[in-house]
């Protein structure tokens, strides 16, 4: 029987919480605002979202088939506190 190995943390998980926060704080700062295409062109963002939704098989599109389910999810999602 082989000795059990402990799972080592790698990448982001292996960093200290302070280092993780430092990296996360940078966010999208490497991309200048004028290069962020979705922020500049709402129709491009809408079209991309539409294409993403169409990539899901029709039988898997639960929200488009069940408006009550979609409505309920939107209501619950909109009522959650930020940061909680």
Coordinates of C-alpha atoms in Angstrom, one line a residue:
X1 CA 0.0 0.0 0.0
X2 CA 1.3 3.4 -1.0
X3 CA 1.7 6.2 1.6
X4 CA -1.0 8.8 1.4
X5 CA 0.0 12.1 0.0
X6 CA -1.3 15.4 1.2
X7 CA -2.7 17.6 -1.5
X8 CA -0.4 20.6 -2.0
X9 CA -2.0 23.9 -2.8
X10 CA -0.9 25.4 -6.1
X11 CA -1.1 28.7 -7.9
X12 CA -3.5 31.3 -6.5
X13 CA -4.5 29.1 -3.6
X14 CA -0.9 28.7 -2.4
X15 CA -0.4 32.5 -2.1
X16 CA -1.0 34.4 1.1
X17 CA -4.3 36.1 1.4
X18 CA -2.6 39.5 1.2
X19 CA -0.9 38.6 -2.1
X20 CA -4.3 37.3 -3.4
X21 CA -6.0 40.6 -2.5
X22 CA -3.2 42.5 -4.2
X23 CA -3.6 40.6 -7.4
X24 CA -7.4 40.7 -7.3
X25 CA -7.3 44.5 -6.7
X26 CA -5.6 45.0 -10.0
X27 CA -8.7 43.5 -11.8
X28 CA -8.8 44.6 -15.4
X29 CA -6.3 47.4 -15.1
X30 CA -4.0 46.0 -17.7
X31 CA -6.6 46.8 -20.4
X32 CA -7.2 50.5 -21.0
X33 CA -10.9 51.6 -20.9
X34 CA -11.0 52.5 -24.6
X35 CA -10.0 48.9 -25.4
X36 CA -12.8 47.3 -23.4
X37 CA -15.1 46.6 -26.3
X38 CA -18.2 45.6 -24.3
X39 CA -18.0 48.8 -22.3
X40 CA -17.9 50.9 -25.5
X41 CA -20.4 49.0 -27.7
X42 CA -23.6 47.7 -26.0
X43 CA -24.8 46.1 -29.2
X44 CA -21.6 44.0 -29.4
X45 CA -22.2 42.9 -25.8
X46 CA -25.8 42.1 -26.5
X47 CA -24.9 40.1 -29.6
X48 CA -22.2 38.1 -27.7
X49 CA -24.7 37.3 -25.0
X50 CA -27.2 36.2 -27.5
X51 CA -24.7 33.9 -29.3
X52 CA -23.6 32.5 -25.9
X53 CA -27.2 31.6 -25.1
X54 CA -27.7 30.0 -28.5
X55 CA -24.8 27.7 -27.9
X56 CA -26.9 25.9 -25.3
X57 CA -29.1 23.1 -26.6
X58 CA -32.8 24.1 -26.7
X59 CA -33.7 21.3 -24.2
X60 CA -31.2 22.7 -21.7
X61 CA -32.5 26.3 -21.8
X62 CA -34.6 26.2 -18.7
X63 CA -35.2 29.9 -18.4
X64 CA -36.4 30.3 -22.0
X65 CA -38.9 27.5 -21.5
X66 CA -40.1 28.4 -18.1
X67 CA -40.7 32.1 -17.6
X68 CA -41.8 31.6 -13.9
X69 CA -38.5 30.0 -13.2
X70 CA -36.6 32.9 -14.8
X71 CA -38.7 35.4 -13.0
X72 CA -38.1 33.8 -9.7
X73 CA -34.4 33.6 -10.2
X74 CA -34.3 37.2 -11.1
X75 CA -36.3 38.2 -8.1
X76 CA -34.1 36.2 -5.7
X77 CA -30.8 37.4 -7.4
X78 CA -31.9 41.0 -7.2
X79 CA -32.7 40.7 -3.5
X80 CA -29.4 39.3 -2.3
X81 CA -27.3 41.7 -0.3
X82 CA -24.0 42.7 -1.8
X83 CA -21.0 41.1 -0.1
X84 CA -23.0 38.4 1.6

